PDB file of C-alpha atoms in Angstrom:
ATOM      1  CA  UNK L   1     -26.269   1.346 -20.546  1.00 46.00           C
ATOM      2  CA  UNK L   2     -24.033  -1.152 -18.689  1.00 51.00           C
ATOM      3  CA  UNK L   3     -25.786  -4.073 -17.048  1.00 53.00           C
ATOM      4  CA  UNK L   4     -22.748  -5.820 -15.529  1.00 57.00           C
ATOM      5  CA  UNK L   5     -23.403  -8.513 -12.974  1.00 61.00           C
ATOM      6  CA  UNK L   6     -27.133  -8.140 -12.533  1.00 71.00           C
ATOM      7  CA  UNK L   7     -28.847 -11.427 -11.692  1.00 75.00           C
ATOM      8  CA  UNK L   8     -25.502 -13.225 -11.459  1.00 78.00           C
ATOM      9  CA  UNK L   9     -25.075 -16.472  -9.571  1.00 82.00           C
ATOM     10  CA  UNK L  10     -23.482 -19.887  -9.396  1.00 84.00           C
ATOM     11  CA  UNK L  11     -25.233 -22.840 -11.039  1.00 88.00           C
ATOM     12  CA  UNK L  12     -24.528 -26.377  -9.897  1.00 89.00           C
ATOM     13  CA  UNK L  13     -26.721 -28.013 -12.531  1.00 93.00           C
ATOM     14  CA  UNK L  14     -28.584 -27.277 -15.783  1.00 94.00           C
ATOM     15  CA  UNK L  15     -31.836 -26.327 -13.995  1.00 96.00           C
ATOM     16  CA  UNK L  16     -30.070 -23.697 -11.872  1.00 94.00           C
ATOM     17  CA  UNK L  17     -28.187 -22.416 -14.933  1.00 93.00           C
ATOM     18  CA  UNK L  18     -31.464 -21.970 -16.834  1.00 95.00           C
ATOM     19  CA  UNK L  19     -33.027 -20.058 -13.907  1.00 94.00           C
ATOM     20  CA  UNK L  20     -30.033 -17.734 -13.600  1.00 91.00           C
ATOM     21  CA  UNK L  21     -29.805 -17.115 -17.365  1.00 93.00           C
ATOM     22  CA  UNK L  22     -33.560 -16.474 -17.636  1.00 93.00           C
ATOM     23  CA  UNK L  23     -33.337 -13.921 -14.811  1.00 91.00           C
ATOM     24  CA  UNK L  24     -30.305 -12.221 -16.354  1.00 89.00           C
ATOM     25  CA  UNK L  25     -31.910 -12.018 -19.797  1.00 91.00           C
ATOM     26  CA  UNK L  26     -34.905 -10.308 -18.206  1.00 91.00           C
ATOM     27  CA  UNK L  27     -32.696  -7.280 -17.403  1.00 87.00           C
ATOM     28  CA  UNK L  28     -29.908  -7.522 -19.990  1.00 85.00           C
ATOM     29  CA  UNK L  29     -29.619  -8.394 -23.679  1.00 87.00           C
ATOM     30  CA  UNK L  30     -26.686 -10.750 -23.052  1.00 86.00           C
ATOM     31  CA  UNK L  31     -25.111 -13.024 -20.434  1.00 87.00           C
ATOM     32  CA  UNK L  32     -21.562 -14.089 -19.671  1.00 83.00           C
ATOM     33  CA  UNK L  33     -21.071 -17.680 -18.549  1.00 85.00           C
ATOM     34  CA  UNK L  34     -17.771 -18.529 -16.899  1.00 80.00           C
ATOM     35  CA  UNK L  35     -16.308 -21.524 -15.117  1.00 79.00           C
ATOM     36  CA  UNK L  36     -16.749 -21.247 -11.360  1.00 74.00           C
ATOM     37  CA  UNK L  37     -13.397 -21.193  -9.581  1.00 72.00           C
ATOM     38  CA  UNK L  38     -14.335 -22.646  -6.222  1.00 71.00           C
ATOM     39  CA  UNK L  39     -11.992 -21.869  -3.309  1.00 71.00           C
ATOM     40  CA  UNK L  40     -10.605 -18.799  -5.039  1.00 75.00           C
ATOM     41  CA  UNK L  41     -10.922 -15.336  -3.551  1.00 77.00           C
ATOM     42  CA  UNK L  42     -11.234 -12.101  -5.434  1.00 79.00           C
ATOM     43  CA  UNK L  43      -8.684  -9.357  -4.859  1.00 83.00           C
ATOM     44  CA  UNK L  44      -8.359  -5.956  -6.417  1.00 83.00           C
ATOM     45  CA  UNK L  45      -5.600  -3.363  -6.361  1.00 84.00           C
ATOM     46  CA  UNK L  46      -6.199   0.316  -6.907  1.00 86.00           C
ATOM     47  CA  UNK L  47      -3.127   1.476  -8.783  1.00 86.00           C
ATOM     48  CA  UNK L  48      -2.600   4.980 -10.157  1.00 84.00           C
ATOM     49  CA  UNK L  49      -0.083   5.671 -12.926  1.00 83.00           C
ATOM     50  CA  UNK L  50       0.597   8.993 -14.574  1.00 82.00           C
ATOM     51  CA  UNK L  51       1.797   9.613 -18.132  1.00 80.00           C
ATOM     52  CA  UNK L  52       5.414   9.688 -16.913  1.00 85.00           C
ATOM     53  CA  UNK L  53       5.241   6.171 -15.450  1.00 84.00           C
ATOM     54  CA  UNK L  54       5.067   7.200 -11.798  1.00 88.00           C
ATOM     55  CA  UNK L  55       2.999   4.569 -10.009  1.00 88.00           C
ATOM     56  CA  UNK L  56       1.280   4.489  -6.629  1.00 89.00           C
ATOM     57  CA  UNK L  57      -0.562   1.494  -5.193  1.00 89.00           C
ATOM     58  CA  UNK L  58      -3.395   3.166  -3.311  1.00 88.00           C
ATOM     59  CA  UNK L  59      -4.801   0.082  -1.622  1.00 88.00           C
ATOM     60  CA  UNK L  60      -5.729  -3.516  -2.168  1.00 89.00           C
ATOM     61  CA  UNK L  61      -9.193  -4.861  -1.567  1.00 88.00           C
ATOM     62  CA  UNK L  62     -10.564  -8.295  -0.875  1.00 88.00           C
ATOM     63  CA  UNK L  63     -14.095  -9.459  -1.514  1.00 84.00           C
ATOM     64  CA  UNK L  64     -15.563 -10.942   1.648  1.00 81.00           C
ATOM     65  CA  UNK L  65     -17.968 -13.088  -0.362  1.00 77.00           C
ATOM     66  CA  UNK L  66     -16.673 -16.090  -2.326  1.00 69.00           C
ATOM     67  CA  UNK L  67     -15.732 -15.730  -5.971  1.00 68.00           C
ATOM     68  CA  UNK L  68     -18.862 -15.786  -8.083  1.00 63.00           C
ATOM     69  CA  UNK L  69     -20.696 -13.016  -6.259  1.00 70.00           C
ATOM     70  CA  UNK L  70     -20.550  -9.907  -8.441  1.00 69.00           C
ATOM     71  CA  UNK L  71     -18.225  -7.242  -7.009  1.00 67.00           C
ATOM     72  CA  UNK L  72     -21.055  -4.708  -6.969  1.00 72.00           C
ATOM     73  CA  UNK L  73     -23.090  -7.046  -4.755  1.00 75.00           C
ATOM     74  CA  UNK L  74     -20.209  -8.062  -2.499  1.00 77.00           C
ATOM     75  CA  UNK L  75     -18.801  -6.788   0.774  1.00 84.00           C
ATOM     76  CA  UNK L  76     -15.299  -5.443   0.137  1.00 86.00           C
ATOM     77  CA  UNK L  77     -12.610  -5.153   2.807  1.00 88.00           C
ATOM     78  CA  UNK L  78      -9.708  -2.738   2.362  1.00 88.00           C
ATOM     79  CA  UNK L  79      -6.930  -3.458   2.905  1.00 89.00           C
ATOM     80  CA  UNK L  80      -7.137  -7.222   2.454  1.00 89.00           C
ATOM     81  CA  UNK L  81      -6.942  -9.314   5.626  1.00 90.00           C
ATOM     82  CA  UNK L  82      -6.110 -12.855   4.521  1.00 88.00           C
ATOM     83  CA  UNK L  83      -3.023 -12.454   2.311  1.00 89.00           C
ATOM     84  CA  UNK L  84       0.326 -13.466   3.672  1.00 91.00           C
ATOM     85  CA  UNK L  85       3.314 -11.211   3.006  1.00 92.00           C
ATOM     86  CA  UNK L  86       4.458 -13.220  -0.041  1.00 93.00           C
ATOM     87  CA  UNK L  87       0.997 -13.097  -1.656  1.00 89.00           C
ATOM     88  CA  UNK L  88       0.537  -9.401  -0.848  1.00 90.00           C
ATOM     89  CA  UNK L  89       3.829  -8.326  -2.413  1.00 92.00           C
ATOM     90  CA  UNK L  90       3.510 -10.713  -5.365  1.00 91.00           C
ATOM     91  CA  UNK L  91       0.086  -9.357  -6.300  1.00 89.00           C
ATOM     92  CA  UNK L  92       1.270  -5.779  -5.737  1.00 91.00           C
ATOM     93  CA  UNK L  93       4.208  -6.307  -8.093  1.00 92.00           C
ATOM     94  CA  UNK L  94       1.942  -7.921 -10.701  1.00 89.00           C
ATOM     95  CA  UNK L  95      -0.414  -4.920 -10.508  1.00 87.00           C
ATOM     96  CA  UNK L  96       2.462  -2.485 -11.005  1.00 89.00           C
ATOM     97  CA  UNK L  97       3.708  -4.459 -14.027  1.00 88.00           C
ATOM     98  CA  UNK L  98       0.215  -4.505 -15.531  1.00 85.00           C
ATOM     99  CA  UNK L  99      -0.254  -0.730 -15.344  1.00 83.00           C
ATOM    100  CA  UNK L 100       3.259  -0.133 -16.672  1.00 84.00           C
ATOM    101  CA  UNK L 101       1.768  -0.736 -20.126  1.00 79.00           C
ATOM    102  CA  UNK L 102      -0.862   1.917 -20.947  1.00 68.00           C
ATOM    103  CA  UNK L 103      -2.821  -0.546 -23.129  1.00 69.00           C
ATOM    104  CA  UNK L 104      -3.566  -2.563 -19.952  1.00 61.00           C
ATOM    105  CA  UNK L 105      -5.011   0.368 -18.025  1.00 60.00           C
ATOM    106  CA  UNK L 106      -8.705  -0.342 -18.495  1.00 58.00           C
ATOM    107  CA  UNK L 107      -9.160  -2.387 -15.319  1.00 54.00           C
ATOM    108  CA  UNK L 108      -7.872  -5.783 -14.326  1.00 51.00           C
ATOM    109  CA  UNK L 109      -9.246  -8.270 -11.812  1.00 51.00           C
ATOM    110  CA  UNK L 110      -7.441 -11.372 -10.622  1.00 50.00           C
ATOM    111  CA  UNK L 111      -8.328 -14.367  -8.491  1.00 46.00           C
ATOM    112  CA  UNK L 112      -5.961 -16.295  -6.267  1.00 48.00           C
ATOM    113  CA  UNK L 113      -6.472 -19.822  -4.944  1.00 46.00           C
ATOM    114  CA  UNK L 114      -6.549 -20.235  -1.170  1.00 40.00           C
TER     115      UNK L 114
END
């Protein structure tokens, strides 16, 4: 059973980290601890590729909440509202390149600094 993201949070000190980890271990057998990327925003592209290599970018989404709030607990806006044209097309092209290789097609999330 997947537990992803339950009891997630951002710790600013050891006490907060212990509280978050204790809460997460109460509902999951493991935790993932990552460096917090402050001032980044989380974006996601829905890209569909068939076995012939035909690719369609369905939409891009932007998490309203700051990076660090689990996607399942976050407000998502589609299409994104804060990307400029350069960022939008750059991330779209990167998404298309990623799905061009079938071994990458399990799901990819990226963060961009604002």
